[in-house]
mmCIF file of C-alpha atoms in Angstrom:
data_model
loop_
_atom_site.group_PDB
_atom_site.id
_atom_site.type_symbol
_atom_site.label_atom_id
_atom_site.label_comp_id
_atom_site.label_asym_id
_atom_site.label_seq_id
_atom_site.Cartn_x
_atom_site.Cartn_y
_atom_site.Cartn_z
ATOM 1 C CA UNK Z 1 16.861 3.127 10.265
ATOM 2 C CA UNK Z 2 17.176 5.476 7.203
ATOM 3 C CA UNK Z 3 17.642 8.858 7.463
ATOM 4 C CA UNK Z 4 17.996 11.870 4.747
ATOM 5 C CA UNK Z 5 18.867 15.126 6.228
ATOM 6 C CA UNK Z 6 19.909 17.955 4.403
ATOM 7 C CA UNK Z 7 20.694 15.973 1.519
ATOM 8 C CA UNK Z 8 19.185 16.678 -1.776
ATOM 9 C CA UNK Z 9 18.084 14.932 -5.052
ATOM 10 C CA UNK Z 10 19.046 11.200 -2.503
ATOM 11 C CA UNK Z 11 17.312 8.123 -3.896
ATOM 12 C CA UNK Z 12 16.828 5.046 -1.718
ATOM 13 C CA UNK Z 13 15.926 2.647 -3.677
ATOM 14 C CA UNK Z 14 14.900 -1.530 -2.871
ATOM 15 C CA UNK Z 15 15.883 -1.733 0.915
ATOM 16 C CA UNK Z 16 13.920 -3.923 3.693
ATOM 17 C CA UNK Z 17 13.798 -1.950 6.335
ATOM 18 C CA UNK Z 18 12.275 -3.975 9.378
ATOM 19 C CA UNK Z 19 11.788 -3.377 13.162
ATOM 20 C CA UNK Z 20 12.965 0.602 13.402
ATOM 21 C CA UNK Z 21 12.424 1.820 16.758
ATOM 22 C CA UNK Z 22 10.850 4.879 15.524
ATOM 23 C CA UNK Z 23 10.860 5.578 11.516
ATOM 24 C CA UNK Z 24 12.333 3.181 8.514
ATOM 25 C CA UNK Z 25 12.921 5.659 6.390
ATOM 26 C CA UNK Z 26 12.952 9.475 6.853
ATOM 27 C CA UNK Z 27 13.322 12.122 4.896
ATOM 28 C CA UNK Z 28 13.793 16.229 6.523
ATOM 29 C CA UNK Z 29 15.386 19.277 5.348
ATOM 30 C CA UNK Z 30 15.571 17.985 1.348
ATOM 31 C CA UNK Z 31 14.806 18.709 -1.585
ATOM 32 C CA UNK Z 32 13.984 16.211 -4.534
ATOM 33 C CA UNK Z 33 14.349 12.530 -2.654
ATOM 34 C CA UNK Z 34 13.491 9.879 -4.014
ATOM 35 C CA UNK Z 35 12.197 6.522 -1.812
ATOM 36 C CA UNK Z 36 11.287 3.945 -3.981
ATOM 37 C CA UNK Z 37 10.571 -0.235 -4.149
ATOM 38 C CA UNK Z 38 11.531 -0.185 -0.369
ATOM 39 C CA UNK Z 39 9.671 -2.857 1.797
ATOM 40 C CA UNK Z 40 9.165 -1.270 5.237
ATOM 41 C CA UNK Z 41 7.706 -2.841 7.984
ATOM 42 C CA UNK Z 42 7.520 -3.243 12.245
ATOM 43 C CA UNK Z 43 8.182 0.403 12.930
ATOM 44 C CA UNK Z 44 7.837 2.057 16.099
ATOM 45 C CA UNK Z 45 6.163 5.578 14.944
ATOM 46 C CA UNK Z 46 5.918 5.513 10.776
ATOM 47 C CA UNK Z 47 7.097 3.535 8.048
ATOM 48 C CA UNK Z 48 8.031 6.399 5.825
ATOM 49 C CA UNK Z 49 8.239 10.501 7.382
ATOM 50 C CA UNK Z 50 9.232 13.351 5.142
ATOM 51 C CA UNK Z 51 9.363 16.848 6.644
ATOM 52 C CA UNK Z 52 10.078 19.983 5.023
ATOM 53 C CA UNK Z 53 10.781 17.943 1.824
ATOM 54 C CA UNK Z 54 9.894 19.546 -1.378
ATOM 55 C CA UNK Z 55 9.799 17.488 -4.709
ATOM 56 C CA UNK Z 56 9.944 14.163 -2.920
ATOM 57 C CA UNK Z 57 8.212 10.843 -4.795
ATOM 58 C CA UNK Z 58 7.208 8.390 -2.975
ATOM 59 C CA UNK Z 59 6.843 5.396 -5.132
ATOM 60 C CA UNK Z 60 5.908 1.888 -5.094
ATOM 61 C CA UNK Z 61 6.610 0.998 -1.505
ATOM 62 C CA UNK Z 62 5.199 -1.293 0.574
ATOM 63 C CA UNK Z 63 4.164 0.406 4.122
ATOM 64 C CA UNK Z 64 2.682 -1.751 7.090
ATOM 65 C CA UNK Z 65 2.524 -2.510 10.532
ATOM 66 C CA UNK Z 66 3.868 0.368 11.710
ATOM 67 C CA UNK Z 67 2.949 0.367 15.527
ATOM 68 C CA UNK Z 68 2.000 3.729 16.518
ATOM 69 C CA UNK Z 69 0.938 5.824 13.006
ATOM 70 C CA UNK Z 70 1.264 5.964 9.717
ATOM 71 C CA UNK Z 71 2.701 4.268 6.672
ATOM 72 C CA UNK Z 72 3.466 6.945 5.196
ATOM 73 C CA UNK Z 73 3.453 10.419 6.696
ATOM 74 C CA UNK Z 74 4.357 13.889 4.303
ATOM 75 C CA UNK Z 75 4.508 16.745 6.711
ATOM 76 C CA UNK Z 76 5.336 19.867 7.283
ATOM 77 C CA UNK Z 77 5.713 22.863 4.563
ATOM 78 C CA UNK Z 78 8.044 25.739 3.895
ATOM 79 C CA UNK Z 79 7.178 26.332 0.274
ATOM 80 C CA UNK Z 80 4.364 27.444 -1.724
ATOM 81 C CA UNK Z 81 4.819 24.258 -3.863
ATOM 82 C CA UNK Z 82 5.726 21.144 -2.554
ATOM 83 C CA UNK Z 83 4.489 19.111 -5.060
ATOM 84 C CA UNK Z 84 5.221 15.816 -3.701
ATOM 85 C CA UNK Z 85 4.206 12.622 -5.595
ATOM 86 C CA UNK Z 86 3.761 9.508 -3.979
ATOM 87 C CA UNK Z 87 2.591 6.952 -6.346
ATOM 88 C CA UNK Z 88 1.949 3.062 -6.341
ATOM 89 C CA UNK Z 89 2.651 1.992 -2.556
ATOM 90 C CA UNK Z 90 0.868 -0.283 -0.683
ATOM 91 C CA UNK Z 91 -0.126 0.476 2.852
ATOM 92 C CA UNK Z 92 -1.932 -1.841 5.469
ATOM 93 C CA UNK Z 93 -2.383 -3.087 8.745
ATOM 94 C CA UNK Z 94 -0.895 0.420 10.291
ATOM 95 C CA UNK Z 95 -2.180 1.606 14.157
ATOM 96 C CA UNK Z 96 -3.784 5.030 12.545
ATOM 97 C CA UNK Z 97 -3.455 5.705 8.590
ATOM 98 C CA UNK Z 98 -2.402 4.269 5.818
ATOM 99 C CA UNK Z 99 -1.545 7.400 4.585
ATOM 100 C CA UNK Z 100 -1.273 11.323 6.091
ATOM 101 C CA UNK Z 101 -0.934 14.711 4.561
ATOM 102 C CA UNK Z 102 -0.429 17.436 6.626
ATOM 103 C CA UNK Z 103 1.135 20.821 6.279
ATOM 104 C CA UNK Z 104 0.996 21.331 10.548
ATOM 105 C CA UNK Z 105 0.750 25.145 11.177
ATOM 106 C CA UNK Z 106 2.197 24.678 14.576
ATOM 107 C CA UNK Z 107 5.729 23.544 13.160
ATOM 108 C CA UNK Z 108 6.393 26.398 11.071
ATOM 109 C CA UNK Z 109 6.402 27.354 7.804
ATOM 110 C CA UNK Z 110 3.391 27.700 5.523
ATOM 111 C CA UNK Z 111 1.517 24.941 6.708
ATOM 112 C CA UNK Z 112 -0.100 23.525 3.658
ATOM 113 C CA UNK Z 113 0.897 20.786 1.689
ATOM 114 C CA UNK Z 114 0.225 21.600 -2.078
ATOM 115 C CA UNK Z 115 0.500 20.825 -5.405
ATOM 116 C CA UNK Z 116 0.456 16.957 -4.830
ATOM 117 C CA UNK Z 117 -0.161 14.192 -6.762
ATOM 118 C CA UNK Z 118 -1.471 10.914 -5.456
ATOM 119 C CA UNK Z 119 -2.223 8.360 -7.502
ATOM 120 C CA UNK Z 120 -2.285 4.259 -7.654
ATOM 121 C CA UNK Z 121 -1.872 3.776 -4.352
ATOM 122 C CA UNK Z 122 -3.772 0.509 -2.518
ATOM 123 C CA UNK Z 123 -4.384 1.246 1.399
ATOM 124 C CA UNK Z 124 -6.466 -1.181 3.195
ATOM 125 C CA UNK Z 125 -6.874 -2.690 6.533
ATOM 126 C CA UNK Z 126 -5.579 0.371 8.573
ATOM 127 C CA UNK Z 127 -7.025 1.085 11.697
ATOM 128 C CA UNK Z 128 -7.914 4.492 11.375
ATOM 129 C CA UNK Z 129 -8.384 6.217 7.734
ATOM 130 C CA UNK Z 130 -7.104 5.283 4.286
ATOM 131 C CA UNK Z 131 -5.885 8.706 3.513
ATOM 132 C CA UNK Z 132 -5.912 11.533 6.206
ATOM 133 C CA UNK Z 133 -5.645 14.240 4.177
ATOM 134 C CA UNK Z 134 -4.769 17.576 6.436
ATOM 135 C CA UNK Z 135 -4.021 20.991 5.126
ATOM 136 C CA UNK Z 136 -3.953 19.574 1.706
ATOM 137 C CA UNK Z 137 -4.730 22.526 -1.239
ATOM 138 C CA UNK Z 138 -4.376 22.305 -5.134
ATOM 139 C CA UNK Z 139 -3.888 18.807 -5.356
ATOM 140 C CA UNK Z 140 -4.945 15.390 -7.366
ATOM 141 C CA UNK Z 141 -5.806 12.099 -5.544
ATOM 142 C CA UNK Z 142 -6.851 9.769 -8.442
ATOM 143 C CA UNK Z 143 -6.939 6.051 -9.533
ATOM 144 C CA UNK Z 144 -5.923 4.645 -5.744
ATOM 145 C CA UNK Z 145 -7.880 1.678 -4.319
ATOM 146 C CA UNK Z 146 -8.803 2.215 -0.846
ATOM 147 C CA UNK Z 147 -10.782 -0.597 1.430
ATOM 148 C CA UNK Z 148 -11.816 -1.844 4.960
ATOM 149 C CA UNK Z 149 -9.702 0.551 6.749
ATOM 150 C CA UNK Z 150 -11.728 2.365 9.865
ATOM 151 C CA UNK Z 151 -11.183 -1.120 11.891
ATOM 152 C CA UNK Z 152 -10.782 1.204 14.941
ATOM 153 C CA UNK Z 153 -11.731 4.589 14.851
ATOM 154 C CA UNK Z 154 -10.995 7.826 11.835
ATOM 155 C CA UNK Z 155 -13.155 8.641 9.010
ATOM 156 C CA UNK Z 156 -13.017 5.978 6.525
ATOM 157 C CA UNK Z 157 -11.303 5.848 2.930
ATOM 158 C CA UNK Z 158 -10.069 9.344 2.113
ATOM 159 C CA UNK Z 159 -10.894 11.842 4.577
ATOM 160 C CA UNK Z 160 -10.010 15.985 3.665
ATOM 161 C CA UNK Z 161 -10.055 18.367 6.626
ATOM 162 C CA UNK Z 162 -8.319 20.892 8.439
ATOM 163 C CA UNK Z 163 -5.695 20.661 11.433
ATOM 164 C CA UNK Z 164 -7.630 22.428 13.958
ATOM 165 C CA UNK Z 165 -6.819 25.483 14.641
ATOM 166 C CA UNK Z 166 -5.104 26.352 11.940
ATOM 167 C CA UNK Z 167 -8.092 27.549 9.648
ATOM 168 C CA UNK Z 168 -5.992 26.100 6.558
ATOM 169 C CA UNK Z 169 -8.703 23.564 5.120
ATOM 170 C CA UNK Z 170 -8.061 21.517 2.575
ATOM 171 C CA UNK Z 171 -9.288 22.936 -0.359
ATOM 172 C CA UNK Z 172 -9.425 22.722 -3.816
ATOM 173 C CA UNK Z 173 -8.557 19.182 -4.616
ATOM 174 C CA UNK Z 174 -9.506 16.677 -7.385
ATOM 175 C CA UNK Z 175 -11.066 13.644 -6.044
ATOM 176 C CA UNK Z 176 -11.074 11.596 -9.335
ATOM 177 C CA UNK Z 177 -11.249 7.836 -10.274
ATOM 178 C CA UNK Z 178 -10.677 6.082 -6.718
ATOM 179 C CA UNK Z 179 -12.379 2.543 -6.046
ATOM 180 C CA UNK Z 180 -13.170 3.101 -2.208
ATOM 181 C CA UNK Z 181 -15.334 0.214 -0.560
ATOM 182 C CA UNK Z 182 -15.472 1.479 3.774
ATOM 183 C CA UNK Z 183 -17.949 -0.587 4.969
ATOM 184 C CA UNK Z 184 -17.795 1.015 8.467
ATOM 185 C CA UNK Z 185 -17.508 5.038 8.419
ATOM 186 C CA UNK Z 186 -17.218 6.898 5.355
ATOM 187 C CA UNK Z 187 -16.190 6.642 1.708
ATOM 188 C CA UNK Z 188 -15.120 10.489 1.054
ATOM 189 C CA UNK Z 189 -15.244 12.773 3.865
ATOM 190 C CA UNK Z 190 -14.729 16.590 3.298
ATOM 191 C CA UNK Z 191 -15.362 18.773 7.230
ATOM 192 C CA UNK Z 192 -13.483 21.481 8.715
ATOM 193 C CA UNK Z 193 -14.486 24.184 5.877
ATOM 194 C CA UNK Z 194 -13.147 22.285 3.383
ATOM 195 C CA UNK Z 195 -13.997 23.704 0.003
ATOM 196 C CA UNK Z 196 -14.048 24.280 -3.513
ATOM 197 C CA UNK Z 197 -13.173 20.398 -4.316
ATOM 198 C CA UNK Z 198 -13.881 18.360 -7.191
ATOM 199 C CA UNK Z 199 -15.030 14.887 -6.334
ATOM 200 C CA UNK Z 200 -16.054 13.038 -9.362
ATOM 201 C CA UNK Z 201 -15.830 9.717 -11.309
ATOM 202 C CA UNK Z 202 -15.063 7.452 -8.149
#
């Protein structure tokens, strides 16, 4: 319904975006966008994508029902450091995550998604993880509230692993100061040799 292509340093800012056939609001090809205090919901894929988007914030959105996905999806990586922060959004009732990180070797570029900062975030009630967390290096996920997701299948609250295949694992990551209650799978998951992460205070 929304899309950002190409364009840099964009802000969309306090839309409702309802009922998109595939994605409410996208973001590919840019540099510095900012989506903020949107209120995104009904979508046929995700509520919010960002490819190949370096510098983007993601803040204080509200993410759900999308019918096939995510609520919000960062993928893909051509830089060393994409540093995207996506801060204070609200995610629920989603098909798969509420959230999902991943750098995706087979599109290209580097295929890690680094240097991010995730923080005060509230996912619940998704049907497959909280956070999915793929290809994710040198990165903080702190202060977020994450409960009763894993209604249908995934890993639970905040889940760090590899795309297989790949052999990029997600690795060294703060895990710091999350309130996770998954009364079905998992809490924090770390598999597919991901290492060297710091998972403390939660």
């Amino acid at each position: 319904n929304i899309n950002i292509e190409g364009g840099n340093y964009v802000t969309v800012e306090g839309f409702i975006v309802n009922d998109a056939p595939r994605v409410r609001i996208r973001a590919v090809t840019a540099t510095g966008v900012v989506i903020r205090n949107n209120v995104i919901s009904r979508s046929g894929l995700d509520g919010i994508l960002s490819g190949y988007t370096p510098q983007i914030q993601i803040i204080d959105n509200v993410a759900s029902g999308s019918l096939q996905e995510h609520g919000i999806y960062v993928s893909n990586s051509t830089t060393a450091n994409d540093n995207p922060v996506v801060r204070g959004n609200e995610c629920f009732d989603n098909n798969q995550n509420g959230m999902q990180f991943n750098g995706d070797c087979d599109a290209g570029g580097d295929g890690v998604i680094s240097g991010a900062v995730i923080e005060g975030n509230v996912i619940h009630h998704n049907q497959w993880n909280g956070f999915s967390l793929i290809s994710l290096q040198n990165s903080t996920i702190r202060n977020n509230v994450v409960y009763e997701n894993g209604l249908a299948a995934g890993a639970g609250g905040i889940h760090l692993a590899d795309q297989p295949g790949c052999s990029k694992p997600s690795s060294n990551n703060v895990v710091v100061n999350n309130t996770v209650h998954e009364p079905r799978i998992a809490c924090i998951r770390m598999s597919n040799g991901s290492t060297a992460n710091v998972v403390f205070n939660n």
